[in-house]
PDB file of C-alpha atoms in Angstrom:
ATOM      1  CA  UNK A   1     -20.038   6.750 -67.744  1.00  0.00           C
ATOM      2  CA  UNK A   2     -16.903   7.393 -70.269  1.00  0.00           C
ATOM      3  CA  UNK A   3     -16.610  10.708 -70.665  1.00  0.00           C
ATOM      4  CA  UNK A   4     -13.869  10.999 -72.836  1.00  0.00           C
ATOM      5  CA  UNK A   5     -10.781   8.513 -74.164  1.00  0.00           C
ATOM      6  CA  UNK A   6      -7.552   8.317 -76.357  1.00  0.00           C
ATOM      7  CA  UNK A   7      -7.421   4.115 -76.951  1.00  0.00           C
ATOM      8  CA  UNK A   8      -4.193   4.647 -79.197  1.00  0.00           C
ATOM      9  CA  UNK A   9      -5.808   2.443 -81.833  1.00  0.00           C
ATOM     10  CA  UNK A  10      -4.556   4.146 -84.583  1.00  0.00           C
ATOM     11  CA  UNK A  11      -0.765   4.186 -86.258  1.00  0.00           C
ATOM     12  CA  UNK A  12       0.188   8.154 -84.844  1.00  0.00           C
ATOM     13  CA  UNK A  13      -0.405  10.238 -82.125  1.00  0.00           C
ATOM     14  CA  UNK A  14      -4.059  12.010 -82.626  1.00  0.00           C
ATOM     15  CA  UNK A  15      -3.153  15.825 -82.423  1.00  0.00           C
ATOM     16  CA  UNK A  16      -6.476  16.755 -82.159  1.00  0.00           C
ATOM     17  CA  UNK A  17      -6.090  15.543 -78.676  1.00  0.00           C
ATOM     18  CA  UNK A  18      -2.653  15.908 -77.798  1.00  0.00           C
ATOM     19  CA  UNK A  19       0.344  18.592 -78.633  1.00  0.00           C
ATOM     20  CA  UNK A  20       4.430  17.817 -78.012  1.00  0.00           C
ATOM     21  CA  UNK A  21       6.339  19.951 -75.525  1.00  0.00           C
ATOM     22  CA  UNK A  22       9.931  20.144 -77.025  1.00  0.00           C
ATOM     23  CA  UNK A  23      13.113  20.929 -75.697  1.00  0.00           C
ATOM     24  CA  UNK A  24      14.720  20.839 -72.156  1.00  0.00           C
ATOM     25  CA  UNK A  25      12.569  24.056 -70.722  1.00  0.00           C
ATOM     26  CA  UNK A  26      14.800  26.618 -71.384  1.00  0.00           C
ATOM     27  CA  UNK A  27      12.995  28.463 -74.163  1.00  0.00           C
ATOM     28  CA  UNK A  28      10.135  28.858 -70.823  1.00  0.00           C
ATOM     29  CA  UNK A  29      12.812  29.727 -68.199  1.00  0.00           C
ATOM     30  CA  UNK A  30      12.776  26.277 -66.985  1.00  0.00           C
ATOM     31  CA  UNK A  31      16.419  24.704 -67.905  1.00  0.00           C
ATOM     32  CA  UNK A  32      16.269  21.198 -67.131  1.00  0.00           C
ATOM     33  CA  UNK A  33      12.518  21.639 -66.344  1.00  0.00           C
ATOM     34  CA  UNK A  34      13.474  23.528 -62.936  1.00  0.00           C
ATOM     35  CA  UNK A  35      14.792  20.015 -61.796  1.00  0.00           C
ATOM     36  CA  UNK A  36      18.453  19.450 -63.363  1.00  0.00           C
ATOM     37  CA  UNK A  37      16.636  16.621 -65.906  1.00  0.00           C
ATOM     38  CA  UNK A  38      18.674  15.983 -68.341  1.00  0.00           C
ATOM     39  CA  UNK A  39      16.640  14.902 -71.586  1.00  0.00           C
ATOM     40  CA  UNK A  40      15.631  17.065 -74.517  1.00  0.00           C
ATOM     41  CA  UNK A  41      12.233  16.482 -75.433  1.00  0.00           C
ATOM     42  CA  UNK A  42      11.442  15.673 -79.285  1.00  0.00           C
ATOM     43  CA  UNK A  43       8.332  14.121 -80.821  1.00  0.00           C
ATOM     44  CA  UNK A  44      10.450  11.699 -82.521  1.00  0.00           C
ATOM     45  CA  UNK A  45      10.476   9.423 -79.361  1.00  0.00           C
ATOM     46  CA  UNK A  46       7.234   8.980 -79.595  1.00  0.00           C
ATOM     47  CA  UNK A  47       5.246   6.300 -81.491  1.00  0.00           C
ATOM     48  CA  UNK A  48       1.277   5.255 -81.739  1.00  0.00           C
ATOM     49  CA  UNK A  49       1.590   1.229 -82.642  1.00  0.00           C
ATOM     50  CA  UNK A  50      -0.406  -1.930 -81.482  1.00  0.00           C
ATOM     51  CA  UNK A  51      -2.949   0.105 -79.588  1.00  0.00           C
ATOM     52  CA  UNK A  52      -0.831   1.631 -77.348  1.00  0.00           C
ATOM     53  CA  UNK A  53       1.446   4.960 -76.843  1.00  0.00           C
ATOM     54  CA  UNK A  54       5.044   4.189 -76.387  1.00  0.00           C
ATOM     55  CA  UNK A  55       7.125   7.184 -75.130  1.00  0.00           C
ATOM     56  CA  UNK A  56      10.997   6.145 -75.271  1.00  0.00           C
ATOM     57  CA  UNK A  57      14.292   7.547 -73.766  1.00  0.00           C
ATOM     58  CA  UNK A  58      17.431   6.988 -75.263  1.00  0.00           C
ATOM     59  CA  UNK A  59      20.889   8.137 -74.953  1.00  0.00           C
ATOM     60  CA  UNK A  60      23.360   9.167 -77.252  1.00  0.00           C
ATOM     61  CA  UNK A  61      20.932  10.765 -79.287  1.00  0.00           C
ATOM     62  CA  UNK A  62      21.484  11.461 -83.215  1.00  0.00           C
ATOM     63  CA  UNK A  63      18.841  13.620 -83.780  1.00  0.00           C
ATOM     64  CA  UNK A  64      21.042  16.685 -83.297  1.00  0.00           C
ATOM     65  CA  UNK A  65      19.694  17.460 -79.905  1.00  0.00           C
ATOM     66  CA  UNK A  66      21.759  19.400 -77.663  1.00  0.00           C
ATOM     67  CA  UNK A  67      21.620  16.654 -74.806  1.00  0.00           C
ATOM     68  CA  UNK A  68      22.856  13.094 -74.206  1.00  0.00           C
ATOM     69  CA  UNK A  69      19.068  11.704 -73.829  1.00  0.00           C
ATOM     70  CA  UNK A  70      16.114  12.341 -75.607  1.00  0.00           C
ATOM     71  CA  UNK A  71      13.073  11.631 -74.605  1.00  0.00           C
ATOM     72  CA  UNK A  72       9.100  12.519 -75.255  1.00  0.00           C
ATOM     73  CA  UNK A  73       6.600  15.216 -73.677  1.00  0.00           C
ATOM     74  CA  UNK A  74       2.918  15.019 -74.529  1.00  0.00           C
ATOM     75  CA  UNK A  75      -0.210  17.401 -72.772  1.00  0.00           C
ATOM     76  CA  UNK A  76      -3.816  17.533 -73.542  1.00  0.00           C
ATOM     77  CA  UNK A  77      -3.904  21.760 -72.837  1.00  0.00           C
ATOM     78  CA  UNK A  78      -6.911  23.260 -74.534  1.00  0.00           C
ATOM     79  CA  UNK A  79      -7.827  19.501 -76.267  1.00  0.00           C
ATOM     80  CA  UNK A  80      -9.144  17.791 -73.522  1.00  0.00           C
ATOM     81  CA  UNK A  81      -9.722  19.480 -70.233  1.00  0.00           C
ATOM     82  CA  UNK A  82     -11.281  18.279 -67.140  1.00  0.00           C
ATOM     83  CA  UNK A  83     -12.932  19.156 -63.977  1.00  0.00           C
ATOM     84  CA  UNK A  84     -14.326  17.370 -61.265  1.00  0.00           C
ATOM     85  CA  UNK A  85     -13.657  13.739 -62.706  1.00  0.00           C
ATOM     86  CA  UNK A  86     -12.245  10.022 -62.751  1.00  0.00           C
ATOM     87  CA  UNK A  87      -9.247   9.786 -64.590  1.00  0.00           C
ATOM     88  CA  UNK A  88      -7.630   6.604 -65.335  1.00  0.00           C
ATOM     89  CA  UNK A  89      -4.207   4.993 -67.651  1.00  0.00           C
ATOM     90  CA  UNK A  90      -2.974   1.675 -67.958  1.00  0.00           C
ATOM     91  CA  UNK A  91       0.452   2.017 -67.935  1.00  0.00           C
ATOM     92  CA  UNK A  92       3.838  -0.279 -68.392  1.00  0.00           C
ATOM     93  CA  UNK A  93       6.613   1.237 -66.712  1.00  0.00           C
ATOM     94  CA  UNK A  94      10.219   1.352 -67.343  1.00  0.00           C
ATOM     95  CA  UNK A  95      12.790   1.074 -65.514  1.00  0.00           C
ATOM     96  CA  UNK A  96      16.034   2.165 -64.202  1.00  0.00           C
ATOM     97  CA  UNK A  97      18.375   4.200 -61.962  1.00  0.00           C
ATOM     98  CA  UNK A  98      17.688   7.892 -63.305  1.00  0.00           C
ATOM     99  CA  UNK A  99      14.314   7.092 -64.849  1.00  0.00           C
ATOM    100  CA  UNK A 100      11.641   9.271 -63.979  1.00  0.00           C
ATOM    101  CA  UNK A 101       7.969   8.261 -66.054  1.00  0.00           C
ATOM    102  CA  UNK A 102       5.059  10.524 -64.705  1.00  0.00           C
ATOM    103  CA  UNK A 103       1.419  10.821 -65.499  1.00  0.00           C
ATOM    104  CA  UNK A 104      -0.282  14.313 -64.141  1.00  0.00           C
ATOM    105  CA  UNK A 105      -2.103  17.304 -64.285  1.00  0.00           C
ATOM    106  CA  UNK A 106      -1.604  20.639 -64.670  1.00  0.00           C
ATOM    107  CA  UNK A 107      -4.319  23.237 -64.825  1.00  0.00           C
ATOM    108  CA  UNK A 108      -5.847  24.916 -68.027  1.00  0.00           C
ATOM    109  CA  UNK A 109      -5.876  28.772 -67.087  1.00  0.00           C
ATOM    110  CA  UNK A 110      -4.089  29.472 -64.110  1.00  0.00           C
ATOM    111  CA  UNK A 111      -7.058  30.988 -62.124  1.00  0.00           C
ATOM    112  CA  UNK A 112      -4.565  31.433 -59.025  1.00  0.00           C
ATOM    113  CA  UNK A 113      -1.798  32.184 -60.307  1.00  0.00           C
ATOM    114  CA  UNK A 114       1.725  30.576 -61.518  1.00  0.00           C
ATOM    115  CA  UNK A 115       2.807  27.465 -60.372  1.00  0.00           C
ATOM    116  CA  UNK A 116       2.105  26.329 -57.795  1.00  0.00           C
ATOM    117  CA  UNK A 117      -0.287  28.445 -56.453  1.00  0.00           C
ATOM    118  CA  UNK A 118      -2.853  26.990 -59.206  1.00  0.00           C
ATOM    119  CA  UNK A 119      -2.444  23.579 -57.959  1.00  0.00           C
ATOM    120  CA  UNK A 120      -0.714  20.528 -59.803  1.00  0.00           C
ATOM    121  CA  UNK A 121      -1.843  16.911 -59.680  1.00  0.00           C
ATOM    122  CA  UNK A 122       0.396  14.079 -60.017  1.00  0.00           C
ATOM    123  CA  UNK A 123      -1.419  10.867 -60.528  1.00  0.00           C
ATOM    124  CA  UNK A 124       1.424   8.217 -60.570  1.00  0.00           C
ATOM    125  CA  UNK A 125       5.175   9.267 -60.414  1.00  0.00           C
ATOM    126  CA  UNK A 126       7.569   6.340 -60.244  1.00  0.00           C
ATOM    127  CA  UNK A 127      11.601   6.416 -59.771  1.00  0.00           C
ATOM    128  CA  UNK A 128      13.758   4.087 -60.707  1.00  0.00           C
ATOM    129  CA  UNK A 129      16.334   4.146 -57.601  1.00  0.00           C
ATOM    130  CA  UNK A 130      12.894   2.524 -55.779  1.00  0.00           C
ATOM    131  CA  UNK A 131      12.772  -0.451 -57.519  1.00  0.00           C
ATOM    132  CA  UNK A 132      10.287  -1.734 -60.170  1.00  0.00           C
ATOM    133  CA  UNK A 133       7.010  -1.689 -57.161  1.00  0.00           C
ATOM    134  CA  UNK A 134       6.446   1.571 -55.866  1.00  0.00           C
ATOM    135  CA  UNK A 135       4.532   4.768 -57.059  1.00  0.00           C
ATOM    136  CA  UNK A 136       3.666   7.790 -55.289  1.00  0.00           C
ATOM    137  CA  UNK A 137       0.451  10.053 -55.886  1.00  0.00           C
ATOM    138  CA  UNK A 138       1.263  13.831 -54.801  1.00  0.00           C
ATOM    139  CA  UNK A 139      -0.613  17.514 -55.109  1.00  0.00           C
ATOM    140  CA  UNK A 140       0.982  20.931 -55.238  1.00  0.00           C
ATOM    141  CA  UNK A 141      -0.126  23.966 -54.244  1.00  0.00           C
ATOM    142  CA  UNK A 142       0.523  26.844 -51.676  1.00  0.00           C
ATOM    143  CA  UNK A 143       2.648  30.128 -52.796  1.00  0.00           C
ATOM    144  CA  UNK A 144       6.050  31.050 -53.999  1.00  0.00           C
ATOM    145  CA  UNK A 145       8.935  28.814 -52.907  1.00  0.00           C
ATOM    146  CA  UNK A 146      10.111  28.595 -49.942  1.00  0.00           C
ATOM    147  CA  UNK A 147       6.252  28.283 -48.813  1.00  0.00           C
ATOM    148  CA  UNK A 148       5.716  25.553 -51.800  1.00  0.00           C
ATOM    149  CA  UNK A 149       3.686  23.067 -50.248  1.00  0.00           C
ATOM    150  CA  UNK A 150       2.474  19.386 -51.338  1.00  0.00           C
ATOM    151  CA  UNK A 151       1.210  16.367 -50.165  1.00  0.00           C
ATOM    152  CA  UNK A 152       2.673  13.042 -51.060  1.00  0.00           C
ATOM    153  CA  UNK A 153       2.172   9.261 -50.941  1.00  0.00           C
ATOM    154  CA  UNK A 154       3.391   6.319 -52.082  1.00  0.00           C
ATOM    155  CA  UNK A 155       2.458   2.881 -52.876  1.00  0.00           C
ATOM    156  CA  UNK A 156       4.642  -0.472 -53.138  1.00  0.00           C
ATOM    157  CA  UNK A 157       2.572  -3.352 -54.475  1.00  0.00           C
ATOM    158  CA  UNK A 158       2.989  -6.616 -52.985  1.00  0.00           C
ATOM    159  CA  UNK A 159       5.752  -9.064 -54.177  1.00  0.00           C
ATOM    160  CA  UNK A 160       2.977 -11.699 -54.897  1.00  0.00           C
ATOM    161  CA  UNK A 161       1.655  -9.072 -57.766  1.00  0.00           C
ATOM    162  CA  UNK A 162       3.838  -8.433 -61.438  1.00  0.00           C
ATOM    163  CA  UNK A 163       6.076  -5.980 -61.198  1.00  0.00           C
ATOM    164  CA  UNK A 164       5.229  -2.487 -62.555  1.00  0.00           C
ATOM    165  CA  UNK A 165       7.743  -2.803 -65.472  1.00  0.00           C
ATOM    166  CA  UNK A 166       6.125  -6.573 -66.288  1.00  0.00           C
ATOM    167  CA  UNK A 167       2.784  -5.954 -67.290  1.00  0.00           C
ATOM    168  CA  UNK A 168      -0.103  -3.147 -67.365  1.00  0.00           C
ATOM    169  CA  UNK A 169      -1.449  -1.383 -64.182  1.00  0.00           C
ATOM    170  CA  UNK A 170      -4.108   1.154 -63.757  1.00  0.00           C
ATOM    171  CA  UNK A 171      -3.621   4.176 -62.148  1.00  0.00           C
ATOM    172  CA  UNK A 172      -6.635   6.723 -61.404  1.00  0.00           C
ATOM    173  CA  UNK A 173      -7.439   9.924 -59.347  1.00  0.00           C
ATOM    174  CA  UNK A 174     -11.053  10.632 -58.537  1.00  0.00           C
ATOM    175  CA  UNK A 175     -11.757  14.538 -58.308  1.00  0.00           C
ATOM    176  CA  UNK A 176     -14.806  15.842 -56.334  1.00  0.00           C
ATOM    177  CA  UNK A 177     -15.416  19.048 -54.995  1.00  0.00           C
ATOM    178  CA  UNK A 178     -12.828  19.570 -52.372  1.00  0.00           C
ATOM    179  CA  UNK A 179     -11.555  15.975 -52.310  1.00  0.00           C
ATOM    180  CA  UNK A 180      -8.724  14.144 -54.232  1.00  0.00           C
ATOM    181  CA  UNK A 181      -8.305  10.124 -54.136  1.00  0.00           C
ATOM    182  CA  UNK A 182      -5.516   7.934 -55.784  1.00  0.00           C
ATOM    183  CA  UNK A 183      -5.631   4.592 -56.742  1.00  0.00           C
ATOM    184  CA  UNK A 184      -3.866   1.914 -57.776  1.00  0.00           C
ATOM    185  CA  UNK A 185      -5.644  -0.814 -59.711  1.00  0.00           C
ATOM    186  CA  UNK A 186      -8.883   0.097 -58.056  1.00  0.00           C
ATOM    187  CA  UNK A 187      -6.949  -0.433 -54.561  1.00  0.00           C
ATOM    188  CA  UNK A 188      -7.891   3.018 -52.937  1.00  0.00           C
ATOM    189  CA  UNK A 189      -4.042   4.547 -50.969  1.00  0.00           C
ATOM    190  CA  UNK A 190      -4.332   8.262 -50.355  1.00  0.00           C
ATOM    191  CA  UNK A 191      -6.676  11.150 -50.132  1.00  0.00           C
ATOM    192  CA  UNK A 192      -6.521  14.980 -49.345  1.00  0.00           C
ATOM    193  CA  UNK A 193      -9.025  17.199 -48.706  1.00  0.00           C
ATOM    194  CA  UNK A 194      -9.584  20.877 -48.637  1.00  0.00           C
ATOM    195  CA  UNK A 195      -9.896  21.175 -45.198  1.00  0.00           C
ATOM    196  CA  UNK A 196      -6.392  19.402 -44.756  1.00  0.00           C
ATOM    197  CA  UNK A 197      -5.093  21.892 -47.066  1.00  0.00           C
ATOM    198  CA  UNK A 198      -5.517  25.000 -45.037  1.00  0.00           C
ATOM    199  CA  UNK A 199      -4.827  27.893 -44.230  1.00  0.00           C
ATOM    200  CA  UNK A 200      -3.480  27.436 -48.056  1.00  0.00           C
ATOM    201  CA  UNK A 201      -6.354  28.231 -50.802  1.00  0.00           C
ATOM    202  CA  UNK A 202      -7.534  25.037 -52.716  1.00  0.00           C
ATOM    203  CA  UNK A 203      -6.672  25.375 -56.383  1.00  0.00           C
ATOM    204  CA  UNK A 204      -8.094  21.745 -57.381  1.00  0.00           C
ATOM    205  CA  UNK A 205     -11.501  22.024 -58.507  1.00  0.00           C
ATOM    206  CA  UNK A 206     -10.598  24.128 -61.512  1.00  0.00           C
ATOM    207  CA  UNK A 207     -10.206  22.660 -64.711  1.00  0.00           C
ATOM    208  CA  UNK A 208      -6.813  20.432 -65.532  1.00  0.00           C
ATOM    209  CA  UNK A 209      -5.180  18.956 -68.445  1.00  0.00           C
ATOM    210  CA  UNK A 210      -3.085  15.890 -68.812  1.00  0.00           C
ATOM    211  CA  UNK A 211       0.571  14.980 -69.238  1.00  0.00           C
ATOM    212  CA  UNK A 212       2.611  12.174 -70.170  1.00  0.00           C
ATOM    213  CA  UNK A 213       6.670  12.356 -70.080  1.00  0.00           C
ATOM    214  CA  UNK A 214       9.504  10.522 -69.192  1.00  0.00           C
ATOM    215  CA  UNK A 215      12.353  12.587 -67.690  1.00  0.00           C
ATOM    216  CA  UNK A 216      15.856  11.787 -67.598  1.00  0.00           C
ATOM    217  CA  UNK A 217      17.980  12.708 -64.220  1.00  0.00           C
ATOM    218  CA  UNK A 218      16.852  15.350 -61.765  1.00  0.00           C
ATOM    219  CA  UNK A 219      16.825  16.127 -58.160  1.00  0.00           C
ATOM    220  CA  UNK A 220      14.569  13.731 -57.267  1.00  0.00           C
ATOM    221  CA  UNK A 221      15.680  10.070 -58.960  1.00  0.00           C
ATOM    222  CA  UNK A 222      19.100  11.090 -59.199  1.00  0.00           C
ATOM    223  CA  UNK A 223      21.107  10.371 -62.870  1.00  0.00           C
ATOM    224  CA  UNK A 224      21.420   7.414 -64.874  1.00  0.00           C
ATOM    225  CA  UNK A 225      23.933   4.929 -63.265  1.00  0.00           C
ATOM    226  CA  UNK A 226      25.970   2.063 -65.080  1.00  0.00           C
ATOM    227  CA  UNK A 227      23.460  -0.263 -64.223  1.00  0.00           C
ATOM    228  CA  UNK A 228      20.960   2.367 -66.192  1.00  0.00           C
ATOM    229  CA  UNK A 229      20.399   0.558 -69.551  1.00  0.00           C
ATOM    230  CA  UNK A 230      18.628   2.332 -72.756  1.00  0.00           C
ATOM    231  CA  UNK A 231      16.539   2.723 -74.494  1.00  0.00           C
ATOM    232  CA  UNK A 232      13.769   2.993 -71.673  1.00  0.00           C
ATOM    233  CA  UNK A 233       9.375   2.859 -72.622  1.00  0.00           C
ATOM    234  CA  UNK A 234       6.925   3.801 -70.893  1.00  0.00           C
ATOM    235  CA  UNK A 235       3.988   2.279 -72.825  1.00  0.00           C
ATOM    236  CA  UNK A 236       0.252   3.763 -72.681  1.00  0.00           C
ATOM    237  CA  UNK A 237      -2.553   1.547 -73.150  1.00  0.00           C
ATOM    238  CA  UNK A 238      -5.255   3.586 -72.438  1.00  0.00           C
ATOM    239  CA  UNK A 239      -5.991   7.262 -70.920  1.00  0.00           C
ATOM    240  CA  UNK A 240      -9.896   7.076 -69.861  1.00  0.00           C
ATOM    241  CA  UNK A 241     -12.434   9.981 -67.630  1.00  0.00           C
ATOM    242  CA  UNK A 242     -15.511   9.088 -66.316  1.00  0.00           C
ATOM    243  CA  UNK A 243     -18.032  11.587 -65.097  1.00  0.00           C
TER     244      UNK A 243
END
């Protein structure tokens, strides 16, 4: 059964489900979003149009940010959070050396503590570097860095199927107590459970909230090359739960 959805019928993003994260972390102690990204996030690269969320990075920005890309940040904290759940986006992915679009959780209150030890969800994570066929699905959790842990898997889809930048995908994680599974397209790739997870504490079955960005740069995908053209979308056609 649908629980809950944002269709992106209308002409703006619905605030009474979502709120912007602006800036490049610093104002939160996290310059470059404790990764080295490189984009300044600003509301103005977002748009709501033909029934789907477009979040765009550019470079060279003119909006008097303090960065050479801009890009856009959205969560659902205290709007729409979720337990134990299906949760589900069809998504059109950019691409491009440097390009880093993610859609994840984080959770609501923090019942554990800071990150990570409250867990983190990552539902589909793709970098551009990989080419335009492979996701990964990952948790975090465990304490204080250097014992960060996570778990991590990735996905490339066959030749034979459109490439993730060509057309719309789904991606979905299915919460139960104690158990995580990813999906692509309703093609089941990786699950964790709790018991895989010890001796660290399992922060998952606590309440989460969504997020949709598209970083810039970082440790991870590595910075925009030559080949790296702008501006980049990452385009939203639906984000669905089902209980």
């Amino acid at each position: 059964n649908l629980l809950w959805s944002d269709e992106f019928n209308g002409d703006s993003l619905d605030l009474t489900k979502w709120t912007f994260i602006n800036g490049n972390g610093c104002d939160v102690g996290l310059c470059g979003w404790g990764n080295n990204e490189l984009e300044w996030y600003t509301p103005s690269n977002t748009k709501v149009a033909d029934g789907k969320l477009v979040i765009e990075a550019r470079k060279f920005s003119t909006d008097g940010s303090p960065a050479s890309y801009t890009s856009s940040k959205i969560m659902s904290k205290g709007k729409a959070d979720f337990g134990s759940r299906r949760y589900e986006a069809s998504l059109r992915l950019p691409f491009g050396h440097g390009i880093w679009p993610a859609f994840w959780m984080l959770p609501s209150f923090g019942t554990y503590g800071g990150w990570p030890h409250s867990g983190e969800i990552d539902i589909m994570e793709n970098i551009g570097k990989e080419g335009t066929n492979t996701v990964h699905g990952t948790v975090h959790y465990g304490l204080d860095w250097p014992q960060h842990q996570y778990a991590e898997a990735g996905i490339t889809i066959s030749s034979e199927q459109s490439s993730l930048n060509e057309t719309y995908h789904t991606y979905s994680v299915e919460r139960l107590p104690g158990i995580i599974r990813w999906y692509i397209d309703d093609i089941h790739y990786s699950t964790i459970t709790k018991k895989e997870m010890k001796p660290y504490h399992w922060p998952f079955d606590e309440d989460f909230y969504f997020i949709f960005n598209m970083a810039v740069g970082g440790n991870w995908p590595g910075n925009p090359n030559d080949d790296t053209s702008f501006p980049q979308t990452l385009e939203v056609d639906y984000v669905r739960v089902y209980e």
